[in-house]
């Protein structure tokens, strides 16, 4: 994992609203993903089908490491699959997906349904061959936020300040 460096083209005032350098575009296209620490938050940036996506590193369900998860298409949506419990999370939106079964019609094949947005996503830009990330400043709560909370840090016996 690397500590990302600040590159703030918009002169933002707080660390969480700055654009930070993650990697070169070519490096991410070759490797497919990269994990970085951005303002105290561990994130993973994925390259999939020519697009770049940034999500919290820890799976919302139980904290699994999404950086080693496989990428699958679920009904045309690119998802990372958590290696611990196989939870499927949209790279673009952080939405969780599950296969639903209709108990009234058990012969009907299961279909994919949304659990709603569970995983925090972050903004990604590519400029002059460099990939930048800006942490989400949305006040909406996401289940993956727990892994960056003071409560989690205390549970884990970590004394680091969480931003």
CSV table of N, CA and C in Angstrom, one decimal:
chain,number,residue,atom,x,y,z
A,1,UNK,N,0.8,-1.2,0.0
A,1,UNK,CA,0.0,0.0,0.0
A,1,UNK,C,0.9,1.2,0.0
A,2,UNK,N,0.4,2.3,-0.6
A,2,UNK,CA,1.2,3.5,-0.7
A,2,UNK,C,0.4,4.6,0.0
A,3,UNK,N,1.1,5.7,0.4
A,3,UNK,CA,0.5,6.9,0.9
A,3,UNK,C,0.4,7.8,-0.3
A,4,UNK,N,-0.8,8.2,-0.7
A,4,UNK,CA,-1.0,9.0,-1.8
A,4,UNK,C,-0.5,10.5,-1.6
A,5,UNK,N,0.0,11.1,-2.6
A,5,UNK,CA,0.5,12.5,-2.4
A,5,UNK,C,-0.6,13.5,-2.9
A,6,UNK,N,-0.6,14.6,-2.2
A,6,UNK,CA,-1.6,15.6,-2.5
A,6,UNK,C,-1.2,16.4,-3.8
A,7,UNK,N,-2.2,16.5,-4.6
A,7,UNK,CA,-2.1,17.4,-5.8
A,7,UNK,C,-3.4,18.1,-5.9
A,8,UNK,N,-3.5,19.3,-5.5
A,8,UNK,CA,-4.7,20.0,-5.3
A,8,UNK,C,-4.9,21.1,-6.4
A,9,UNK,N,-5.4,20.7,-7.6
A,9,UNK,CA,-5.5,21.7,-8.6
A,9,UNK,C,-6.6,22.7,-8.3
A,10,UNK,N,-7.6,22.4,-7.4
A,10,UNK,CA,-8.7,23.3,-7.1
A,10,UNK,C,-8.4,24.1,-5.9
A,11,UNK,N,-7.3,24.0,-5.2
A,11,UNK,CA,-6.9,24.7,-4.0
A,11,UNK,C,-8.0,24.5,-2.9
A,12,UNK,N,-8.4,23.2,-2.7
A,12,UNK,CA,-9.4,22.9,-1.7
A,12,UNK,C,-8.7,23.1,-0.3
A,13,UNK,N,-9.6,23.4,0.7
A,13,UNK,CA,-9.0,23.8,2.0
A,13,UNK,C,-8.8,22.6,2.9
A,14,UNK,N,-9.6,21.5,2.8
A,14,UNK,CA,-9.4,20.4,3.7
A,14,UNK,C,-8.8,19.2,3.0
A,15,UNK,N,-8.1,18.4,3.8
A,15,UNK,CA,-7.4,17.3,3.2
A,15,UNK,C,-8.3,16.3,2.5
A,16,UNK,N,-9.6,16.2,3.1
A,16,UNK,CA,-10.5,15.2,2.5
A,16,UNK,C,-11.1,15.7,1.2
A,17,UNK,N,-10.9,16.9,0.8
A,17,UNK,CA,-11.5,17.4,-0.4
A,17,UNK,C,-10.4,17.7,-1.5
A,18,UNK,N,-9.2,17.2,-1.2
A,18,UNK,CA,-8.1,17.4,-2.2
A,18,UNK,C,-8.0,16.2,-3.2
A,19,UNK,N,-7.6,16.5,-4.4
A,19,UNK,CA,-7.3,15.5,-5.3
A,19,UNK,C,-5.9,15.0,-5.0
A,20,UNK,N,-5.8,13.7,-4.9
A,20,UNK,CA,-4.4,13.1,-4.6
A,20,UNK,C,-4.1,12.1,-5.8
A,21,UNK,N,-2.8,12.1,-6.0
A,21,UNK,CA,-2.2,11.2,-7.1
A,21,UNK,C,-2.2,9.8,-6.6
A,22,UNK,N,-2.7,8.9,-7.4
A,22,UNK,CA,-2.8,7.4,-7.0
A,22,UNK,C,-1.7,6.7,-7.9
A,23,UNK,N,-1.7,6.9,-9.2
A,23,UNK,CA,-0.8,6.1,-10.0
A,23,UNK,C,-0.9,6.7,-11.4
A,24,UNK,N,0.0,6.2,-12.3
A,24,UNK,CA,-0.2,6.6,-13.7
A,24,UNK,C,-1.3,5.8,-14.3
A,25,UNK,N,-1.9,6.3,-15.3
A,25,UNK,CA,-3.0,5.6,-16.0
A,25,UNK,C,-2.5,4.3,-16.5
A,26,UNK,N,-1.3,4.3,-17.1
A,26,UNK,CA,-0.8,3.0,-17.6
A,26,UNK,C,-0.6,2.0,-16.6
A,27,UNK,N,-0.1,2.4,-15.4
A,27,UNK,CA,0.2,1.4,-14.3
A,27,UNK,C,-1.2,0.8,-13.9
A,28,UNK,N,-2.2,1.6,-13.7
A,28,UNK,CA,-3.5,1.1,-13.3
A,28,UNK,C,-4.1,0.2,-14.4
A,29,UNK,N,-3.9,0.6,-15.6
A,29,UNK,CA,-4.5,-0.3,-16.7
A,29,UNK,C,-3.8,-1.7,-16.7
A,30,UNK,N,-2.5,-1.7,-16.5
A,30,UNK,CA,-1.7,-2.9,-16.4
A,30,UNK,C,-2.0,-3.8,-15.2
A,31,UNK,N,-2.1,-3.2,-14.0
A,31,UNK,CA,-2.3,-3.9,-12.8
A,31,UNK,C,-3.7,-4.2,-12.5
A,32,UNK,N,-4.6,-3.3,-13.0
A,32,UNK,CA,-6.1,-3.5,-12.8
A,32,UNK,C,-6.6,-2.8,-11.5
A,33,UNK,N,-5.7,-2.6,-10.5
A,33,UNK,CA,-6.1,-2.0,-9.2
A,33,UNK,C,-4.9,-1.5,-8.4
A,34,UNK,N,-5.2,-0.7,-7.5
A,34,UNK,CA,-4.1,-0.2,-6.6
A,34,UNK,C,-4.8,0.3,-5.3
A,35,UNK,N,-4.2,0.0,-4.2
A,35,UNK,CA,-4.6,0.4,-2.9
A,35,UNK,C,-3.7,1.5,-2.4
A,36,UNK,N,-4.4,2.5,-1.8
A,36,UNK,CA,-3.6,3.7,-1.3
A,36,UNK,C,-4.3,4.2,0.0
A,37,UNK,N,-3.6,4.9,0.8
A,37,UNK,CA,-4.1,5.6,2.0
A,37,UNK,C,-4.2,7.0,1.6
A,38,UNK,N,-5.5,7.5,1.7
A,38,UNK,CA,-5.8,8.9,1.3
A,38,UNK,C,-6.4,9.6,2.5
A,39,UNK,N,-5.7,10.5,3.1
A,39,UNK,CA,-6.1,11.3,4.3
A,39,UNK,C,-6.6,10.3,5.4
A,40,UNK,N,-5.9,9.3,5.6
A,40,UNK,CA,-6.2,8.3,6.7
A,40,UNK,C,-7.3,7.3,6.3
A,41,UNK,N,-7.7,7.3,5.1
A,41,UNK,CA,-8.7,6.3,4.6
A,41,UNK,C,-8.1,5.4,3.6
A,42,UNK,N,-8.2,4.1,3.8
A,42,UNK,CA,-7.7,3.1,2.9
A,42,UNK,C,-8.7,2.9,1.8
A,43,UNK,N,-8.3,3.1,0.5
A,43,UNK,CA,-9.2,2.9,-0.6
A,43,UNK,C,-8.5,2.0,-1.6
A,44,UNK,N,-9.3,1.5,-2.5
A,44,UNK,CA,-8.7,0.7,-3.7
A,44,UNK,C,-9.3,1.3,-4.9
A,45,UNK,N,-8.5,1.6,-5.9
A,45,UNK,CA,-8.9,2.1,-7.2
A,45,UNK,C,-8.8,1.0,-8.2
A,46,UNK,N,-9.9,0.7,-8.9
A,46,UNK,CA,-10.0,-0.3,-9.9
A,46,UNK,C,-10.0,0.3,-11.3
A,47,UNK,N,-9.4,-0.5,-12.3
A,47,UNK,CA,-9.6,-0.2,-13.7
A,47,UNK,C,-10.4,-1.3,-14.3
A,48,UNK,N,-11.5,-1.0,-14.9
A,48,UNK,CA,-12.4,-2.0,-15.5
A,48,UNK,C,-13.0,-1.5,-16.8
A,49,UNK,N,-12.8,-2.2,-17.9
A,49,UNK,CA,-13.4,-1.8,-19.2
A,49,UNK,C,-13.1,-0.3,-19.5
A,50,UNK,N,-11.9,0.1,-19.2
A,50,UNK,CA,-11.5,1.5,-19.6
A,50,UNK,C,-11.9,2.6,-18.6
A,51,UNK,N,-12.7,2.2,-17.6
A,51,UNK,CA,-13.1,3.2,-16.5
A,51,UNK,C,-12.3,3.0,-15.2
A,52,UNK,N,-12.3,4.0,-14.4
A,52,UNK,CA,-11.6,3.9,-13.1
A,52,UNK,C,-12.6,4.2,-12.0
A,53,UNK,N,-12.5,3.4,-10.9
A,53,UNK,CA,-13.5,3.4,-9.8
A,53,UNK,C,-12.7,3.3,-8.5
A,54,UNK,N,-13.1,4.1,-7.5
A,54,UNK,CA,-12.5,4.1,-6.2
A,54,UNK,C,-13.5,3.8,-5.2
A,55,UNK,N,-13.2,2.8,-4.3
A,55,UNK,CA,-14.1,2.4,-3.2
A,55,UNK,C,-13.3,2.3,-1.9
A,56,UNK,N,-14.0,2.3,-0.8
A,56,UNK,CA,-13.3,2.0,0.4
A,56,UNK,C,-12.7,0.6,0.3
A,57,UNK,N,-11.6,0.4,0.9
A,57,UNK,CA,-10.9,-0.9,0.9
A,57,UNK,C,-11.6,-2.0,1.6
A,58,UNK,N,-12.2,-1.7,2.7
A,58,UNK,CA,-12.9,-2.8,3.5
A,58,UNK,C,-14.3,-3.0,3.1
A,59,UNK,N,-14.7,-4.2,2.8
A,59,UNK,CA,-16.1,-4.6,2.5
A,59,UNK,C,-17.0,-4.1,3.6
A,60,UNK,N,-18.1,-3.6,3.2
A,60,UNK,CA,-19.1,-3.1,4.2
A,60,UNK,C,-19.6,-4.2,5.1
A,61,UNK,N,-19.6,-5.4,4.7
A,61,UNK,CA,-20.3,-6.5,5.4
A,61,UNK,C,-19.4,-6.9,6.7
A,62,UNK,N,-18.2,-7.3,6.4
A,62,UNK,CA,-17.4,-7.8,7.5
A,62,UNK,C,-15.9,-7.3,7.4
A,63,UNK,N,-15.6,-6.3,6.6
A,63,UNK,CA,-14.3,-5.8,6.5
A,63,UNK,C,-13.3,-6.5,5.6
A,64,UNK,N,-13.8,-7.4,4.8
A,64,UNK,CA,-12.9,-8.1,3.9
A,64,UNK,C,-12.1,-7.2,3.0
A,65,UNK,N,-11.0,-7.6,2.5
A,65,UNK,CA,-10.1,-6.8,1.7
A,65,UNK,C,-10.5,-6.8,0.2
A,66,UNK,N,-11.2,-5.8,-0.3
A,66,UNK,CA,-11.7,-5.8,-1.6
A,66,UNK,C,-10.6,-5.7,-2.7
A,67,UNK,N,-9.4,-5.3,-2.3
A,67,UNK,CA,-8.3,-5.2,-3.3
A,67,UNK,C,-7.9,-6.6,-3.9
A,68,UNK,N,-8.3,-7.7,-3.2
A,68,UNK,CA,-8.0,-9.0,-3.8
A,68,UNK,C,-9.3,-9.7,-4.3
A,69,UNK,N,-10.4,-9.0,-4.3
A,69,UNK,CA,-11.6,-9.6,-4.8
A,69,UNK,C,-11.6,-9.7,-6.4
A,70,UNK,N,-12.3,-10.7,-6.9
A,70,UNK,CA,-12.5,-10.9,-8.3
A,70,UNK,C,-13.5,-9.8,-8.8
A,71,UNK,N,-13.4,-9.5,-10.1
A,71,UNK,CA,-14.4,-8.6,-10.7
A,71,UNK,C,-15.3,-9.5,-11.5
A,72,UNK,N,-16.6,-9.3,-11.4
A,72,UNK,CA,-17.6,-10.0,-12.2
A,72,UNK,C,-18.7,-9.0,-12.7
A,73,UNK,N,-19.3,-9.4,-13.8
A,73,UNK,CA,-20.4,-8.6,-14.3
A,73,UNK,C,-21.7,-9.3,-13.7
A,74,UNK,N,-22.5,-8.4,-13.1
A,74,UNK,CA,-23.8,-8.9,-12.6
A,74,UNK,C,-24.9,-8.1,-13.3
A,75,UNK,N,-25.6,-8.7,-14.2
A,75,UNK,CA,-26.6,-8.1,-15.0
A,75,UNK,C,-26.0,-6.8,-15.7
A,76,UNK,N,-24.8,-6.9,-16.2
A,76,UNK,CA,-24.2,-5.8,-16.9
A,76,UNK,C,-23.5,-4.8,-16.1
A,77,UNK,N,-23.5,-5.0,-14.8
A,77,UNK,CA,-22.8,-4.1,-13.8
A,77,UNK,C,-21.5,-4.7,-13.3
A,78,UNK,N,-20.4,-4.0,-13.5
A,78,UNK,CA,-19.1,-4.5,-13.0
A,78,UNK,C,-19.1,-4.4,-11.5
A,79,UNK,N,-18.8,-5.6,-10.8
A,79,UNK,CA,-18.8,-5.6,-9.4
A,79,UNK,C,-17.6,-6.3,-8.9
A,80,UNK,N,-17.1,-5.8,-7.7
A,80,UNK,CA,-16.0,-6.5,-7.0
A,80,UNK,C,-16.7,-7.5,-6.1
A,81,UNK,N,-16.1,-8.7,-6.0
A,81,UNK,CA,-16.7,-9.8,-5.2
A,81,UNK,C,-15.8,-9.9,-3.9
A,82,UNK,N,-16.3,-9.6,-2.8
A,82,UNK,CA,-15.5,-9.7,-1.5
A,82,UNK,C,-15.0,-11.2,-1.4
A,83,UNK,N,-13.7,-11.3,-1.1
A,83,UNK,CA,-13.1,-12.7,-1.0
A,83,UNK,C,-13.6,-13.4,0.2
A,84,UNK,N,-14.1,-12.7,1.2
A,84,UNK,CA,-14.4,-13.4,2.5
A,84,UNK,C,-15.8,-14.1,2.4
A,85,UNK,N,-16.8,-13.4,1.9
A,85,UNK,CA,-18.2,-13.9,2.0
A,85,UNK,C,-18.9,-13.8,0.6
A,86,UNK,N,-18.2,-13.4,-0.4
A,86,UNK,CA,-18.7,-13.3,-1.8
A,86,UNK,C,-19.8,-12.3,-2.0
A,87,UNK,N,-19.8,-11.2,-1.1
A,87,UNK,CA,-20.7,-10.1,-1.4
A,87,UNK,C,-20.3,-9.4,-2.6
A,88,UNK,N,-21.3,-9.0,-3.4
A,88,UNK,CA,-21.0,-8.4,-4.7
A,88,UNK,C,-21.4,-6.9,-4.6
A,89,UNK,N,-20.4,-6.0,-5.0
A,89,UNK,CA,-20.5,-4.6,-4.9
A,89,UNK,C,-20.2,-3.9,-6.2
A,90,UNK,N,-21.1,-3.0,-6.6
A,90,UNK,CA,-20.9,-2.3,-7.8
A,90,UNK,C,-19.7,-1.4,-7.7
A,91,UNK,N,-18.8,-1.4,-8.7
A,91,UNK,CA,-17.6,-0.6,-8.7
A,91,UNK,C,-18.1,0.9,-8.9
A,92,UNK,N,-19.1,1.2,-9.6
A,92,UNK,CA,-19.5,2.5,-9.9
A,92,UNK,C,-20.3,3.2,-8.8
A,93,UNK,N,-21.1,2.4,-8.1
A,93,UNK,CA,-22.1,3.1,-7.2
A,93,UNK,C,-21.9,2.6,-5.7
A,94,UNK,N,-21.3,1.5,-5.5
A,94,UNK,CA,-21.2,0.9,-4.1
A,94,UNK,C,-22.4,0.2,-3.7
A,95,UNK,N,-23.3,-0.1,-4.7
A,95,UNK,CA,-24.5,-0.8,-4.4
A,95,UNK,C,-24.2,-2.3,-4.2
A,96,UNK,N,-24.9,-2.9,-3.3
A,96,UNK,CA,-24.7,-4.3,-3.0
A,96,UNK,C,-25.8,-5.1,-3.8
A,97,UNK,N,-25.5,-6.3,-4.2
A,97,UNK,CA,-26.4,-7.1,-5.0
A,97,UNK,C,-26.5,-8.5,-4.3
A,98,UNK,N,-27.7,-9.1,-4.4
A,98,UNK,CA,-27.9,-10.4,-4.0
A,98,UNK,C,-28.9,-11.2,-4.9
A,99,UNK,N,-28.9,-12.5,-4.8
A,99,UNK,CA,-29.8,-13.3,-5.7
A,99,UNK,C,-31.1,-13.5,-4.9
A,100,UNK,N,-32.2,-13.1,-5.4
A,100,UNK,CA,-33.5,-13.2,-4.7
A,100,UNK,C,-34.2,-14.4,-5.2
A,101,UNK,N,-34.9,-15.1,-4.3
A,101,UNK,CA,-35.8,-16.2,-4.7
A,101,UNK,C,-37.2,-15.9,-4.3
A,102,UNK,N,-38.1,-16.1,-5.1
A,102,UNK,CA,-39.5,-15.9,-4.8
A,102,UNK,C,-40.1,-17.1,-4.1
A,103,UNK,N,-40.4,-17.0,-2.8
A,103,UNK,CA,-40.9,-18.2,-2.1
A,103,UNK,C,-42.3,-18.6,-2.6
A,104,UNK,N,-43.0,-17.7,-3.3
A,104,UNK,CA,-44.3,-18.1,-3.9
A,104,UNK,C,-44.2,-18.9,-5.2
A,105,UNK,N,-43.0,-18.8,-5.8
A,105,UNK,CA,-42.7,-19.4,-7.0
A,105,UNK,C,-41.3,-20.0,-7.0
A,106,UNK,N,-41.1,-21.1,-6.3
A,106,UNK,CA,-39.8,-21.7,-6.1
A,106,UNK,C,-39.2,-22.2,-7.4
A,107,UNK,N,-39.9,-22.4,-8.4
A,107,UNK,CA,-39.4,-22.9,-9.7
A,107,UNK,C,-38.8,-21.8,-10.5
A,108,UNK,N,-39.1,-20.6,-10.2
A,108,UNK,CA,-38.6,-19.5,-10.9
A,108,UNK,C,-37.1,-19.3,-10.6
A,109,UNK,N,-36.3,-19.0,-11.6
A,109,UNK,CA,-34.9,-18.9,-11.3
A,109,UNK,C,-34.6,-17.6,-10.5
A,110,UNK,N,-33.6,-17.7,-9.6
A,110,UNK,CA,-33.3,-16.5,-8.8
A,110,UNK,C,-32.9,-15.3,-9.7
A,111,UNK,N,-33.2,-14.1,-9.2
A,111,UNK,CA,-32.8,-12.9,-10.0
A,111,UNK,C,-32.0,-12.0,-9.1
A,112,UNK,N,-31.2,-11.2,-9.7
A,112,UNK,CA,-30.4,-10.2,-9.0
A,112,UNK,C,-31.2,-9.0,-8.5
A,113,UNK,N,-31.0,-8.7,-7.2
A,113,UNK,CA,-31.7,-7.5,-6.6
A,113,UNK,C,-30.7,-6.6,-5.9
A,114,UNK,N,-31.0,-5.4,-5.7
A,114,UNK,CA,-30.2,-4.4,-5.1
A,114,UNK,C,-30.5,-4.4,-3.6
A,115,UNK,N,-29.4,-4.3,-2.8
A,115,UNK,CA,-29.6,-4.0,-1.3
A,115,UNK,C,-29.5,-2.5,-1.1
A,116,UNK,N,-29.2,-1.7,-2.1
A,116,UNK,CA,-29.0,-0.3,-1.9
A,116,UNK,C,-27.5,0.0,-1.8
A,117,UNK,N,-27.1,1.2,-1.7
A,117,UNK,CA,-25.7,1.6,-1.6
A,117,UNK,C,-25.2,1.3,-0.2
A,118,UNK,N,-24.2,0.5,-0.2
A,118,UNK,CA,-23.6,0.0,1.1
A,118,UNK,C,-22.1,0.4,1.2
A,119,UNK,N,-21.4,0.6,0.1
A,119,UNK,CA,-20.0,0.8,0.1
A,119,UNK,C,-19.8,2.3,-0.4
A,120,UNK,N,-18.9,3.0,0.3
A,120,UNK,CA,-18.6,4.4,-0.1
A,120,UNK,C,-17.7,4.3,-1.3
A,121,UNK,N,-18.1,5.2,-2.3
A,121,UNK,CA,-17.3,5.3,-3.5
A,121,UNK,C,-16.7,6.7,-3.4
A,122,UNK,N,-15.6,6.9,-4.2
A,122,UNK,CA,-14.9,8.2,-4.2
A,122,UNK,C,-14.7,8.6,-5.7
A,123,UNK,N,-14.5,9.9,-5.9
A,123,UNK,CA,-14.3,10.5,-7.2
A,123,UNK,C,-12.9,10.1,-7.8
A,124,UNK,N,-12.9,9.9,-9.1
A,124,UNK,CA,-11.7,9.6,-9.8
A,124,UNK,C,-11.6,10.4,-11.1
A,125,UNK,N,-10.4,11.0,-11.3
A,125,UNK,CA,-10.2,11.7,-12.6
A,125,UNK,C,-8.8,11.3,-13.1
A,126,UNK,N,-8.8,11.4,-14.4
A,126,UNK,CA,-7.5,11.1,-15.1
A,126,UNK,C,-7.2,12.4,-15.9
A,127,UNK,N,-5.9,12.9,-15.6
A,127,UNK,CA,-5.5,14.1,-16.2
A,127,UNK,C,-4.0,13.9,-16.6
A,128,UNK,N,-3.7,14.1,-17.9
A,128,UNK,CA,-2.3,14.0,-18.4
A,128,UNK,C,-1.7,12.7,-18.0
A,129,UNK,N,-2.4,11.6,-18.1
A,129,UNK,CA,-1.9,10.3,-17.9
A,129,UNK,C,-1.7,9.9,-16.4
A,130,UNK,N,-2.3,10.7,-15.5
A,130,UNK,CA,-2.2,10.5,-14.1
A,130,UNK,C,-3.6,10.3,-13.5
A,131,UNK,N,-3.7,9.3,-12.6
A,131,UNK,CA,-5.0,9.0,-12.0
A,131,UNK,C,-5.1,9.7,-10.6
A,132,UNK,N,-6.1,10.5,-10.4
A,132,UNK,CA,-6.3,11.2,-9.1
A,132,UNK,C,-7.6,10.7,-8.4
A,133,UNK,N,-7.6,10.8,-7.1
A,133,UNK,CA,-8.8,10.4,-6.4
A,133,UNK,C,-9.1,11.6,-5.4
A,134,UNK,N,-10.4,11.9,-5.2
A,134,UNK,CA,-10.8,12.8,-4.2
A,134,UNK,C,-11.8,12.0,-3.3
A,135,UNK,N,-11.6,12.0,-2.0
A,135,UNK,CA,-12.5,11.3,-1.1
A,135,UNK,C,-13.9,11.9,-1.2
A,136,UNK,N,-14.9,11.1,-1.0
A,136,UNK,CA,-16.3,11.5,-1.0
A,136,UNK,C,-16.5,12.5,0.2
A,137,UNK,N,-17.2,13.5,0.0
A,137,UNK,CA,-17.5,14.4,1.1
A,137,UNK,C,-19.0,14.4,1.4
A,138,UNK,N,-19.7,13.4,0.9
A,138,UNK,CA,-21.1,13.2,1.1
A,138,UNK,C,-21.4,12.9,2.6
A,139,UNK,N,-22.4,13.5,3.1
A,139,UNK,CA,-22.8,13.3,4.5
A,139,UNK,C,-23.6,12.0,4.7
A,140,UNK,N,-24.0,11.4,3.6
A,140,UNK,CA,-24.8,10.1,3.7
A,140,UNK,C,-23.9,9.1,4.3
A,141,UNK,N,-24.5,8.3,5.2
A,141,UNK,CA,-23.8,7.2,5.9
A,141,UNK,C,-23.8,6.0,5.0
A,142,UNK,N,-22.7,5.3,4.9
A,142,UNK,CA,-22.5,4.0,4.2
A,142,UNK,C,-22.0,3.0,5.2
A,143,UNK,N,-22.4,1.7,5.1
A,143,UNK,CA,-21.9,0.7,6.0
A,143,UNK,C,-20.4,0.6,6.0
A,144,UNK,N,-19.7,0.8,4.9
A,144,UNK,CA,-18.3,0.7,4.9
A,144,UNK,C,-17.6,1.8,5.8
A,145,UNK,N,-18.3,2.9,6.1
A,145,UNK,CA,-17.8,3.9,7.0
A,145,UNK,C,-17.3,3.4,8.3
A,146,UNK,N,-18.0,2.4,8.8
A,146,UNK,CA,-17.7,1.8,10.1
A,146,UNK,C,-16.2,1.5,10.3
A,147,UNK,N,-15.5,1.1,9.2
A,147,UNK,CA,-14.1,0.7,9.3
A,147,UNK,C,-13.2,1.9,9.4
A,148,UNK,N,-13.7,3.1,9.4
A,148,UNK,CA,-12.9,4.3,9.5
A,148,UNK,C,-13.4,5.1,10.7
A,149,UNK,N,-14.2,4.5,11.6
A,149,UNK,CA,-14.8,5.2,12.7
A,149,UNK,C,-13.9,5.0,14.0
A,150,UNK,N,-14.1,5.9,14.9
A,150,UNK,CA,-13.4,5.8,16.2
A,150,UNK,C,-13.8,4.5,16.9
A,151,UNK,N,-15.0,4.2,16.8
A,151,UNK,CA,-15.5,2.9,17.4
A,151,UNK,C,-14.7,1.7,16.9
A,152,UNK,N,-14.5,1.6,15.6
A,152,UNK,CA,-13.8,0.5,15.1
A,152,UNK,C,-12.3,0.6,15.5
A,153,UNK,N,-11.7,1.7,15.5
A,153,UNK,CA,-10.3,1.9,15.9
A,153,UNK,C,-10.2,1.4,17.4
A,154,UNK,N,-11.1,1.8,18.2
A,154,UNK,CA,-11.1,1.3,19.6
A,154,UNK,C,-11.3,-0.2,19.7
A,155,UNK,N,-12.2,-0.7,19.0
A,155,UNK,CA,-12.4,-2.2,19.0
A,155,UNK,C,-11.1,-2.9,18.6
A,156,UNK,N,-10.4,-2.4,17.7
A,156,UNK,CA,-9.2,-3.0,17.2
A,156,UNK,C,-8.0,-2.7,18.0
A,157,UNK,N,-8.1,-1.8,19.0
A,157,UNK,CA,-7.0,-1.4,19.8
A,157,UNK,C,-6.0,-0.5,19.1
A,158,UNK,N,-6.5,0.2,18.1
A,158,UNK,CA,-5.7,1.2,17.4
A,158,UNK,C,-5.8,2.5,18.0
A,159,UNK,N,-4.7,3.2,18.1
A,159,UNK,CA,-4.7,4.6,18.7
A,159,UNK,C,-4.6,5.7,17.6
A,160,UNK,N,-4.6,5.3,16.4
A,160,UNK,CA,-4.5,6.3,15.3
A,160,UNK,C,-5.7,7.1,15.2
A,161,UNK,N,-5.6,8.4,14.9
A,161,UNK,CA,-6.7,9.3,14.6
A,161,UNK,C,-7.3,8.9,13.3
A,162,UNK,N,-8.6,8.8,13.2
A,162,UNK,CA,-9.4,8.5,12.0
A,162,UNK,C,-9.9,9.7,11.5
A,163,UNK,N,-9.7,10.0,10.2
A,163,UNK,CA,-10.3,11.2,9.6
A,163,UNK,C,-11.5,10.8,8.8
